[in-house]
Short mmCIF file of C-alpha atoms and ligand atoms in Angstrom, two decimals:
data_model
loop_
_atom_site.label_atom_id
_atom_site.label_comp_id
_atom_site.label_asym_id
_atom_site.label_seq_id
_atom_site.Cartn_x
_atom_site.Cartn_y
_atom_site.Cartn_z
CA MET Q 1131 -38.85 45.99 -51.57
CA ASP Q 1132 -40.42 42.51 -51.41
CA LYS Q 1133 -42.33 41.81 -48.24
CA ILE Q 1134 -41.03 39.06 -45.97
CA LYS Q 1135 -43.03 35.86 -46.43
CA MET Q 1136 -44.59 33.71 -43.73
CA THR Q 1137 -45.70 30.08 -44.04
CA THR Q 1138 -47.63 29.39 -40.81
CA PRO Q 1139 -50.11 31.84 -39.33
CA LEU Q 1140 -49.39 33.67 -36.12
CA VAL Q 1141 -52.29 33.72 -33.67
CA GLU Q 1142 -53.13 37.38 -33.15
CA MET Q 1143 -55.18 38.35 -30.09
CA ASP Q 1144 -56.38 41.93 -30.16
CA GLY Q 1145 -57.26 43.67 -26.90
CA ASP Q 1146 -58.59 46.80 -25.23
CA GLU Q 1147 -58.26 50.53 -24.70
CA MET Q 1148 -54.94 52.31 -25.31
CA THR Q 1149 -53.07 49.12 -26.09
CA ARG Q 1150 -55.63 48.32 -28.80
CA ILE Q 1151 -54.89 51.70 -30.37
CA LEU Q 1152 -51.13 51.04 -30.14
CA TRP Q 1153 -51.69 47.55 -31.57
CA GLN Q 1154 -53.08 48.95 -34.81
CA MET Q 1155 -50.41 51.65 -35.01
CA ILE Q 1156 -47.64 49.07 -34.55
CA LYS Q 1157 -49.11 46.88 -37.26
CA ASP Q 1158 -49.57 49.79 -39.67
CA LYS Q 1159 -46.18 51.37 -39.14
CA LEU Q 1160 -43.83 48.54 -38.20
CA ILE Q 1161 -45.19 45.22 -39.42
CA LEU Q 1162 -47.49 45.42 -42.46
CA PRO Q 1163 -45.18 47.58 -44.64
CA PHE Q 1164 -42.44 44.95 -44.34
CA VAL Q 1165 -44.03 41.57 -43.63
CA ASP Q 1166 -46.64 39.72 -45.64
CA LEU Q 1167 -48.37 39.01 -42.35
CA LYS Q 1168 -50.16 35.71 -42.07
CA SER Q 1169 -52.21 35.80 -38.90
CA GLU Q 1170 -55.31 34.18 -37.50
CA TYR Q 1171 -57.07 37.09 -35.84
CA TYR Q 1172 -59.06 36.81 -32.60
CA ASP Q 1173 -60.71 39.88 -31.15
CA LEU Q 1174 -60.32 39.62 -27.37
CA GLY Q 1175 -61.66 43.14 -26.89
CA LEU Q 1176 -64.04 43.10 -23.92
CA LEU Q 1177 -67.22 43.66 -25.93
CA HIS Q 1178 -66.41 40.89 -28.37
CA ARG Q 1179 -65.61 38.53 -25.52
CA ASN Q 1180 -69.02 39.43 -24.14
CA GLU Q 1181 -70.77 38.83 -27.48
CA THR Q 1182 -69.17 35.41 -27.82
CA ARG Q 1183 -69.71 34.56 -24.14
CA ASP Q 1184 -65.90 34.42 -23.89
CA GLN Q 1185 -65.73 31.60 -26.45
CA VAL Q 1186 -63.31 33.75 -28.48
CA THR Q 1187 -60.71 33.49 -25.68
CA VAL Q 1188 -60.98 29.71 -25.62
CA ASP Q 1189 -60.80 29.58 -29.43
CA ALA Q 1190 -57.71 31.80 -29.43
CA ALA Q 1191 -56.00 29.58 -26.85
CA ASN Q 1192 -56.81 26.45 -28.85
CA ALA Q 1193 -55.51 28.07 -32.03
CA THR Q 1194 -52.30 28.85 -30.14
CA LYS Q 1195 -51.96 25.18 -29.26
CA LYS Q 1196 -52.49 24.31 -32.91
CA TYR Q 1197 -50.02 26.77 -34.45
CA GLY Q 1198 -47.52 27.10 -31.59
CA VAL Q 1199 -47.06 30.89 -31.46
CA ALA Q 1200 -49.35 33.77 -30.47
CA VAL Q 1201 -49.09 37.48 -29.83
CA LYS Q 1202 -51.54 39.07 -27.42
CA CYS Q 1203 -52.59 42.65 -26.72
CA ALA Q 1204 -53.42 43.69 -23.15
CA THR Q 1205 -57.08 43.13 -22.24
CA ILE Q 1206 -59.48 44.37 -19.59
CA THR Q 1207 -60.28 41.95 -16.80
CA PRO Q 1208 -63.74 43.13 -15.77
CA ASN Q 1209 -64.38 44.06 -12.14
CA LYS Q 1210 -67.34 45.77 -10.47
CA GLN Q 1211 -66.33 49.17 -11.80
CA ARG Q 1212 -66.04 47.84 -15.36
CA MET Q 1213 -69.51 46.29 -15.07
CA GLU Q 1214 -70.82 49.82 -14.44
CA GLU Q 1215 -68.68 51.29 -17.21
CA TYR Q 1216 -69.93 48.69 -19.73
CA PRO Q 1217 -73.61 48.05 -18.82
CA GLN Q 1218 -73.97 45.69 -21.79
CA LEU Q 1219 -71.75 43.08 -20.08
CA THR Q 1220 -73.81 40.00 -19.28
CA GLU Q 1221 -71.21 38.49 -16.95
CA MET Q 1222 -68.04 39.48 -15.11
CA TRP Q 1223 -65.86 37.53 -17.56
CA LYS Q 1224 -62.73 35.94 -16.17
CA SER Q 1225 -59.23 37.19 -16.88
CA PRO Q 1226 -58.36 36.17 -20.48
CA ASN Q 1227 -54.76 35.66 -19.38
CA GLY Q 1228 -55.93 33.22 -16.71
CA THR Q 1229 -58.08 31.32 -19.21
CA ILE Q 1230 -55.27 31.09 -21.77
CA ARG Q 1231 -52.76 30.13 -19.10
CA SER Q 1232 -54.87 27.25 -17.87
CA ILE Q 1233 -55.60 25.94 -21.38
CA LEU Q 1234 -51.92 26.07 -22.34
CA ASP Q 1235 -50.77 24.94 -18.88
CA GLY Q 1236 -48.13 27.61 -19.23
CA THR Q 1237 -45.52 29.43 -17.18
CA VAL Q 1238 -45.05 33.19 -17.51
CA PHE Q 1239 -41.52 34.52 -18.06
CA ARG Q 1240 -40.98 38.25 -17.57
CA ALA Q 1241 -37.81 40.10 -18.45
CA PRO Q 1242 -36.89 43.80 -18.49
CA ILE Q 1243 -35.83 45.56 -21.69
CA CYS Q 1244 -32.64 47.36 -20.63
CA ILE Q 1245 -31.10 50.49 -22.14
CA ASP Q 1246 -27.90 52.37 -21.26
CA ALA Q 1247 -29.65 55.61 -20.33
CA ILE Q 1248 -31.75 53.96 -17.61
CA LYS Q 1249 -29.82 52.21 -14.89
CA PRO Q 1250 -31.46 49.72 -12.54
CA VAL Q 1251 -31.90 50.93 -8.97
CA VAL Q 1252 -29.67 48.03 -7.92
CA LYS Q 1253 -26.28 49.29 -9.08
CA ASN Q 1254 -24.62 45.92 -9.70
CA TRP Q 1255 -27.39 44.58 -11.99
CA LYS Q 1256 -25.79 44.56 -15.43
CA LYS Q 1257 -28.00 42.04 -17.24
CA PRO Q 1258 -31.74 41.39 -17.22
CA ILE Q 1259 -33.23 39.12 -14.57
CA THR Q 1260 -36.06 36.96 -15.91
CA ILE Q 1261 -38.73 35.89 -13.45
CA ALA Q 1262 -40.56 32.63 -14.15
CA ARG Q 1263 -43.78 32.58 -12.17
CA HIS Q 1264 -45.70 29.36 -11.59
CA ALA Q 1265 -49.24 30.27 -12.59
CA TYR Q 1266 -51.33 27.64 -10.79
CA GLY Q 1267 -52.53 27.03 -7.25
CA ASP Q 1268 -51.20 27.79 -3.75
CA VAL Q 1269 -52.87 30.80 -2.18
CA TYR Q 1270 -54.48 31.73 -5.55
CA LYS Q 1271 -56.68 28.65 -5.42
CA SER Q 1272 -56.98 28.41 -1.64
CA VAL Q 1273 -60.03 28.46 0.59
CA ASP Q 1274 -60.10 30.35 3.85
CA PHE Q 1275 -62.48 31.13 6.66
CA HIS Q 1276 -62.70 32.71 10.11
CA THR Q 1277 -63.93 31.03 13.30
CA ASP Q 1278 -64.93 32.75 16.55
CA GLU Q 1279 -64.68 30.15 19.31
CA PRO Q 1280 -62.16 27.70 20.72
CA GLY Q 1281 -61.91 24.41 18.85
CA GLU Q 1282 -59.93 22.32 16.41
CA CYS Q 1283 -59.57 22.45 12.64
CA THR Q 1284 -58.82 19.29 10.72
CA MET Q 1285 -58.10 18.70 7.06
CA THR Q 1286 -59.32 15.57 5.29
CA PHE Q 1287 -58.47 14.20 1.86
CA LYS Q 1288 -60.96 11.70 0.43
CA GLY Q 1289 -59.44 9.51 -2.27
CA VAL Q 1290 -61.57 8.09 -5.11
CA SER Q 1291 -60.49 4.68 -3.81
CA GLY Q 1292 -62.32 5.46 -0.59
CA LYS Q 1293 -59.10 5.93 1.36
CA GLU Q 1294 -59.13 8.91 3.70
CA HIS Q 1295 -56.34 10.93 5.23
CA THR Q 1296 -56.94 13.40 8.07
CA VAL Q 1297 -54.53 15.73 9.86
CA SER Q 1298 -55.15 18.16 12.70
CA VAL Q 1299 -54.34 21.67 11.50
CA GLN Q 1300 -54.44 23.24 14.97
CA LYS Q 1301 -56.36 23.43 18.26
CA VAL Q 1302 -57.13 27.04 19.16
CA ASP Q 1303 -58.32 28.72 22.35
CA GLY Q 1304 -60.15 31.60 20.64
CA PRO Q 1305 -61.06 33.24 17.31
CA ALA Q 1306 -58.81 32.19 14.43
CA VAL Q 1307 -58.33 32.28 10.64
CA TRP Q 1308 -57.74 29.21 8.46
CA GLN Q 1309 -56.54 28.52 4.97
CA GLY Q 1310 -56.44 25.39 2.83
CA ALA Q 1311 -54.15 25.46 -0.21
CA HIS Q 1312 -53.04 22.91 -2.76
CA ASN Q 1313 -50.96 22.35 -5.83
CA LYS Q 1314 -50.88 19.51 -8.33
CA ASP Q 1315 -47.84 17.41 -9.19
CA SER Q 1316 -48.80 17.67 -12.87
CA SER Q 1317 -48.80 21.46 -12.74
CA ILE Q 1318 -45.50 21.62 -10.86
CA ARG Q 1319 -43.99 19.26 -13.43
CA SER Q 1320 -45.19 21.46 -16.32
CA PHE Q 1321 -43.71 24.46 -14.53
CA ALA Q 1322 -40.37 22.67 -14.16
CA LYS Q 1323 -40.33 21.58 -17.81
CA ALA Q 1324 -41.17 25.08 -19.05
CA CYS Q 1325 -38.37 26.55 -16.90
CA PHE Q 1326 -35.70 24.08 -18.03
CA GLN Q 1327 -36.78 24.45 -21.66
CA TYR Q 1328 -36.76 28.26 -21.47
CA ALA Q 1329 -33.30 28.23 -19.85
CA ILE Q 1330 -32.07 26.16 -22.79
CA ASP Q 1331 -33.81 28.36 -25.37
CA THR Q 1332 -32.36 31.56 -23.90
CA LYS Q 1333 -29.04 29.99 -22.75
CA GLN Q 1334 -29.32 31.32 -19.22
CA ASP Q 1335 -28.77 29.73 -15.80
CA LEU Q 1336 -31.89 28.73 -13.89
CA TRP Q 1337 -32.39 29.46 -10.20
CA PHE Q 1338 -35.30 28.01 -8.25
CA SER Q 1339 -36.29 28.89 -4.72
CA THR Q 1340 -38.92 27.75 -2.22
CA LYS Q 1341 -39.15 27.49 1.57
CA ASP Q 1342 -38.79 23.72 1.92
CA THR Q 1343 -37.15 24.01 5.33
CA ILE Q 1344 -40.53 25.13 6.69
CA ALA Q 1345 -43.05 23.65 4.23
CA LYS Q 1346 -41.17 20.35 4.20
CA ILE Q 1347 -43.79 18.34 2.30
CA TYR Q 1348 -45.46 21.10 0.29
CA ASP Q 1349 -42.39 22.95 -0.96
CA GLY Q 1350 -40.41 19.73 -0.70
CA ASP Q 1351 -42.64 18.40 -3.50
CA PHE Q 1352 -41.68 21.34 -5.74
CA LYS Q 1353 -37.99 20.80 -5.03
CA ALA Q 1354 -38.17 17.05 -5.68
CA ILE Q 1355 -40.11 17.40 -8.94
CA PHE Q 1356 -37.64 19.99 -10.24
CA GLU Q 1357 -34.76 17.64 -9.36
CA GLU Q 1358 -36.46 14.72 -11.13
CA GLU Q 1359 -37.20 16.76 -14.23
CA PHE Q 1360 -33.70 18.21 -14.34
CA GLU Q 1361 -32.36 14.72 -15.06
CA HIS Q 1362 -33.95 14.98 -18.54
CA TYR Q 1363 -32.30 18.33 -19.29
CA LYS Q 1364 -28.94 17.88 -17.56
CA ALA Q 1365 -26.98 16.83 -20.64
CA LYS Q 1366 -28.25 19.80 -22.65
CA PHE Q 1367 -27.43 22.17 -19.76
CA GLU Q 1368 -23.87 20.81 -19.63
CA GLU Q 1369 -23.50 21.13 -23.38
CA LEU Q 1370 -24.58 24.79 -23.24
CA GLY Q 1371 -22.51 25.53 -20.15
CA ILE Q 1372 -25.53 26.67 -18.12
CA SER Q 1373 -26.51 25.53 -14.65
CA TYR Q 1374 -29.50 24.75 -12.47
CA PHE Q 1375 -29.33 25.94 -8.91
CA TYR Q 1376 -31.79 25.44 -6.04
CA THR Q 1377 -31.77 27.54 -2.90
CA LEU Q 1378 -34.09 28.80 -0.16
CA ILE Q 1379 -36.18 31.85 -1.07
CA ASP Q 1380 -34.53 34.07 1.57
CA ASP Q 1381 -31.07 33.09 0.37
CA ALA Q 1382 -32.20 33.68 -3.23
CA VAL Q 1383 -33.38 37.21 -2.43
CA ALA Q 1384 -29.98 38.11 -0.97
CA ARG Q 1385 -28.11 36.56 -3.90
CA VAL Q 1386 -30.35 38.27 -6.47
CA ILE Q 1387 -29.65 41.69 -4.99
CA ARG Q 1388 -25.88 41.06 -4.99
CA SER Q 1389 -25.84 39.48 -8.48
CA GLU Q 1390 -25.06 40.93 -11.91
CA GLY Q 1391 -28.28 39.48 -13.35
CA GLY Q 1392 -28.40 37.42 -16.51
CA TYR Q 1393 -30.36 34.38 -15.27
CA ILE Q 1394 -33.89 33.06 -14.85
CA TRP Q 1395 -35.36 32.99 -11.35
CA ALA Q 1396 -38.17 30.46 -11.06
CA CYS Q 1397 -40.65 31.35 -8.31
CA LYS Q 1398 -43.75 29.78 -6.83
CA ASN Q 1399 -46.99 31.59 -7.64
CA TYR Q 1400 -47.00 34.11 -4.76
CA ASP Q 1401 -43.24 34.67 -4.75
CA GLY Q 1402 -43.39 35.30 -8.50
CA ASP Q 1403 -46.24 37.78 -8.13
CA VAL Q 1404 -44.34 39.85 -5.58
CA MET Q 1405 -40.80 39.42 -6.92
CA SER Q 1406 -41.72 40.28 -10.50
CA ASP Q 1407 -43.14 43.61 -9.35
CA MET Q 1408 -40.00 44.27 -7.34
CA VAL Q 1409 -37.64 43.34 -10.16
CA SER Q 1410 -39.56 45.30 -12.81
CA THR Q 1411 -39.74 48.39 -10.63
CA ALA Q 1412 -36.03 48.16 -9.85
CA PHE Q 1413 -35.23 47.86 -13.56
CA GLY Q 1414 -37.28 50.97 -14.39
CA SER Q 1415 -40.80 50.47 -15.67
CA LEU Q 1416 -43.56 47.97 -16.43
CA ALA Q 1417 -43.71 49.53 -19.88
CA MET Q 1418 -40.21 48.11 -20.47
CA MET Q 1419 -41.06 44.54 -19.50
CA THR Q 1420 -41.61 41.65 -21.87
CA SER Q 1421 -43.79 38.74 -20.93
CA VAL Q 1422 -44.08 35.34 -22.57
CA LEU Q 1423 -46.23 32.39 -21.64
CA VAL Q 1424 -44.44 29.10 -22.34
CA ALA Q 1425 -46.23 25.74 -22.33
CA PRO Q 1426 -44.36 22.53 -21.49
CA ASP Q 1427 -44.52 21.50 -25.18
CA GLY Q 1428 -42.85 24.79 -26.19
CA THR Q 1429 -46.02 26.63 -27.33
CA THR Q 1430 -45.51 30.34 -26.70
CA GLU Q 1431 -47.71 33.39 -26.32
CA TYR Q 1432 -46.03 36.81 -26.30
CA GLU Q 1433 -47.57 39.88 -24.62
CA ALA Q 1434 -46.73 43.08 -22.76
CA ALA Q 1435 -46.48 42.91 -18.97
CA HIS Q 1436 -48.57 46.07 -18.44
CA GLY Q 1437 -52.32 46.59 -18.72
CA THR Q 1438 -54.50 48.53 -21.15
CA VAL Q 1439 -53.33 51.95 -19.84
CA THR Q 1440 -56.87 53.20 -19.24
CA LYS Q 1441 -55.97 56.76 -18.20
CA HIS Q 1442 -54.16 57.36 -21.49
CA TYR Q 1443 -57.09 55.89 -23.43
CA TYR Q 1444 -59.52 58.41 -21.97
CA LYS Q 1445 -57.16 61.22 -23.00
CA TYR Q 1446 -56.95 59.69 -26.47
CA LEU Q 1447 -60.75 59.61 -26.69
CA LYS Q 1448 -60.77 63.34 -25.96
CA GLY Q 1449 -58.54 63.82 -29.00
CA GLU Q 1450 -55.27 64.25 -27.10
CA LYS Q 1451 -52.03 62.72 -28.37
CA THR Q 1452 -50.69 60.45 -25.64
CA SER Q 1453 -47.13 59.48 -24.89
CA THR Q 1454 -47.88 55.83 -24.13
CA ASN Q 1455 -44.84 53.58 -24.32
CA PRO Q 1456 -45.32 50.95 -27.05
CA MET Q 1457 -42.01 49.11 -26.36
CA ALA Q 1458 -43.44 46.08 -24.55
CA THR Q 1459 -46.13 45.59 -27.22
CA ILE Q 1460 -43.59 45.95 -30.06
CA PHE Q 1461 -41.39 43.36 -28.34
CA ALA Q 1462 -44.38 41.02 -28.07
CA TRP Q 1463 -44.64 41.24 -31.86
CA SER Q 1464 -40.92 40.91 -32.50
CA GLY Q 1465 -40.70 37.97 -30.07
CA ALA Q 1466 -43.57 36.16 -31.78
CA LEU Q 1467 -42.25 36.82 -35.30
CA LYS Q 1468 -38.76 35.65 -34.32
CA LYS Q 1469 -40.20 32.47 -32.83
CA ARG Q 1470 -42.37 31.85 -35.92
CA GLY Q 1471 -39.27 32.34 -38.07
CA GLU Q 1472 -37.27 29.89 -35.94
CA LEU Q 1473 -39.97 27.22 -36.03
CA ASP Q 1474 -40.58 27.54 -39.75
CA GLY Q 1475 -36.93 27.96 -40.75
CA LEU Q 1476 -37.60 31.47 -42.10
CA THR Q 1477 -34.34 33.28 -41.43
CA ASP Q 1478 -35.64 36.51 -43.01
CA LEU Q 1479 -38.53 36.61 -40.57
CA THR Q 1480 -36.27 35.99 -37.57
CA ALA Q 1481 -33.86 38.64 -38.83
CA PHE Q 1482 -36.78 41.05 -39.22
CA GLY Q 1483 -37.72 40.58 -35.56
CA GLU Q 1484 -34.13 41.26 -34.54
CA LYS Q 1485 -33.92 44.36 -36.72
CA LEU Q 1486 -37.17 45.66 -35.31
CA GLU Q 1487 -35.77 45.34 -31.78
CA ALA Q 1488 -32.47 46.93 -32.86
CA ALA Q 1489 -34.40 49.85 -34.39
CA CYS Q 1490 -36.19 50.37 -31.07
CA PHE Q 1491 -32.89 50.42 -29.17
CA GLU Q 1492 -31.37 52.86 -31.67
CA THR Q 1493 -34.36 55.17 -31.25
CA LEU Q 1494 -34.11 55.09 -27.45
CA ASN Q 1495 -30.34 55.49 -27.55
CA ALA Q 1496 -30.84 58.59 -29.72
CA GLY Q 1497 -32.78 60.03 -26.79
CA ILE Q 1498 -36.18 59.71 -28.49
CA MET Q 1499 -38.56 58.19 -25.94
CA THR Q 1500 -42.00 58.37 -24.39
CA LYS Q 1501 -42.68 60.51 -21.34
CA ASP Q 1502 -42.60 57.66 -18.83
CA LEU Q 1503 -38.93 56.98 -19.65
CA VAL Q 1504 -37.66 60.55 -19.89
CA GLY Q 1505 -38.01 60.95 -16.13
CA LEU Q 1506 -35.87 57.87 -15.51
CA VAL Q 1507 -32.90 58.88 -17.65
CA GLU Q 1508 -29.52 59.12 -15.87
CA PRO Q 1509 -27.62 62.42 -15.73
CA GLY Q 1510 -25.33 62.74 -18.76
CA PHE Q 1511 -27.90 61.40 -21.20
CA THR Q 1512 -30.29 63.67 -23.06
CA ALA Q 1513 -33.82 62.66 -23.86
CA THR Q 1514 -36.79 64.26 -25.59
CA ALA Q 1515 -40.33 63.18 -24.86
CA VAL Q 1516 -42.36 62.33 -27.96
CA ASN Q 1517 -45.87 60.97 -28.36
CA SER Q 1518 -46.51 57.33 -29.27
CA GLU Q 1519 -46.96 58.03 -32.94
CA GLU Q 1520 -43.76 60.06 -33.19
CA PHE Q 1521 -41.88 57.29 -31.39
CA LEU Q 1522 -43.21 54.65 -33.80
CA ASP Q 1523 -42.32 56.84 -36.78
CA ALA Q 1524 -38.76 57.21 -35.47
CA VAL Q 1525 -38.52 53.41 -35.09
CA ALA Q 1526 -40.02 52.84 -38.56
CA GLN Q 1527 -37.47 55.16 -40.13
CA ARG Q 1528 -34.57 53.24 -38.55
CA LEU Q 1529 -36.13 49.89 -39.37
CA GLN Q 1530 -36.51 50.88 -43.02
CA ALA Q 1531 -32.82 51.79 -43.17
CA LYS Q 1532 -31.86 48.40 -41.69
CA LEU Q 1533 -34.00 46.49 -44.17
CA ALA Q 1534 -32.90 48.45 -47.26
P1 NAP J 770 -51.86 49.62 -16.52
O1 NAP J 770 -52.72 49.59 -17.71
O2 NAP J 770 -50.59 48.84 -16.61
O3 NAP J 770 -51.52 51.13 -16.19
C1 NAP J 770 -51.18 51.65 -14.93
C2 NAP J 770 -50.37 52.92 -15.08
O4 NAP J 770 -49.03 52.55 -15.40
C3 NAP J 770 -50.82 53.82 -16.21
O5 NAP J 770 -51.86 54.66 -15.82
C4 NAP J 770 -49.53 54.52 -16.57
O6 NAP J 770 -49.21 55.53 -15.62
C5 NAP J 770 -48.49 53.42 -16.38
N1 NAP J 770 -48.28 52.63 -17.62
C6 NAP J 770 -48.55 51.32 -17.84
N2 NAP J 770 -48.19 50.96 -19.06
C7 NAP J 770 -47.70 52.06 -19.66
C8 NAP J 770 -47.17 52.33 -20.95
N3 NAP J 770 -47.09 51.38 -21.89
N4 NAP J 770 -46.75 53.59 -21.22
C9 NAP J 770 -46.80 54.55 -20.31
N5 NAP J 770 -47.30 54.35 -19.06
C10 NAP J 770 -47.73 53.13 -18.74
O7 NAP J 770 -52.65 49.06 -15.24
P2 NAP J 770 -54.12 49.39 -14.69
O8 NAP J 770 -54.47 50.81 -14.94
O9 NAP J 770 -54.08 48.86 -13.33
O10 NAP J 770 -55.08 48.45 -15.52
C11 NAP J 770 -55.83 48.86 -16.63
C12 NAP J 770 -56.54 47.67 -17.24
O11 NAP J 770 -55.59 46.74 -17.71
C13 NAP J 770 -57.41 46.92 -16.23
O12 NAP J 770 -58.72 46.78 -16.77
C14 NAP J 770 -56.75 45.56 -16.08
O13 NAP J 770 -57.71 44.53 -15.99
C15 NAP J 770 -55.97 45.43 -17.36
N6 NAP J 770 -54.72 44.63 -17.23
C16 NAP J 770 -54.45 43.77 -18.24
C17 NAP J 770 -53.28 43.04 -18.25
C18 NAP J 770 -53.03 42.10 -19.39
O14 NAP J 770 -53.85 41.94 -20.26
N7 NAP J 770 -51.88 41.50 -19.46
C19 NAP J 770 -52.35 43.20 -17.22
C20 NAP J 770 -52.64 44.13 -16.20
C21 NAP J 770 -53.82 44.83 -16.22
P3 NAP J 770 -49.61 57.10 -15.78
O15 NAP J 770 -51.10 57.13 -15.86
O16 NAP J 770 -49.04 57.67 -14.55
O17 NAP J 770 -48.97 57.58 -17.05
MG1 MG J 771 -48.73 41.45 -8.93
#
């Protein structure tokens, strides 16, 4: 069988721990036997990030901008405990995802991978719900402090023109806590563009929610920018028969729970953080969640939503076979290959990505799954727990049959 050809390289970002092991297995068993893989490889493993003083992360993000599509393995974000675990680290390097996100100015879209045997906790959810989380500002870039006497807090903006604007935050009669947060119109606009574009690409309705009844100016800015941007996408939305819908966050929560799913829910940074955990848990498992970073110009980076699965890695190091779920990482690969195929007009490559996903579904529907899923299976379905390698072999077998 001739291998499927590629014309433009895919940016490949390798990562850490158990997901790094899965990464190689997926390539060996599911990609390299079938695709003449053209990739520009960046090793984002923690020790290599350290050796390059994190330059490799920046290089990988810039390569993504250049080529348009990347696939990323989960990576360790060092904390105090990791600094002890890896004494050779010269700095507590920042989250690679954060670095890439800010270089690409991207929005993260997360969607569950649904199978018949695992029903969402919310009975009426029939289709996936995709959460689009704004990845800049608000409480994540806020400053806060505590005061211990009566007084007044004011907030001043100093313009480069020399103009100043001061408001009184509050007068207090005792100890108090304070917080100053911001967002940038440019970032909100990129967020809006990415959401409208992704809705068009995936032909789904877009919902957006904030609390503009309370934060009239702050959240009002988000609402207004989305409305302005929508004007540029309206015609395409009408043509596709999809809609844009704005509502208050509390109303959105109620509607989401009563809905059938099948739409994108755009959330501000904090709402997206919390709601994506709720939605993924209700759909089953983080190991069955895809995640894609979309830049306003359409540049995309595909990854898994979960981390490096450290506990499994330490079992693996002891020589144990682990039953780590590779689904989200496989779907990062299939998503990236499909996108590369679309952009380069390579129908074989796009079809390969689709067949790879179909082979995964067939495997799961045959009751062959990793341990994390077996416990979630509904009565009436049978499932056998296999280890990661056995799962990948079962997928490879089905994929081969589809490609023959
Ligand atoms: P995690 O790697 O997602 O794992 C947490 C637990 O969830 C695991 O111990 C495992 O539970 C279960 N799990 C997650 N993915 C699974 C899979 N594919 N198959 C089976 N079970 C799975 O989160 P963490 O332990 O909090 O973080 C570990 C490292 O990942 C940290 O260093 C963090 O910085 C990094 N991280 C990276 C990313 C990213 O690059 N996108 C995201 C999050 C975290 P059991 O042990 O019960 O089986
Ligand atoms: Mg979270």
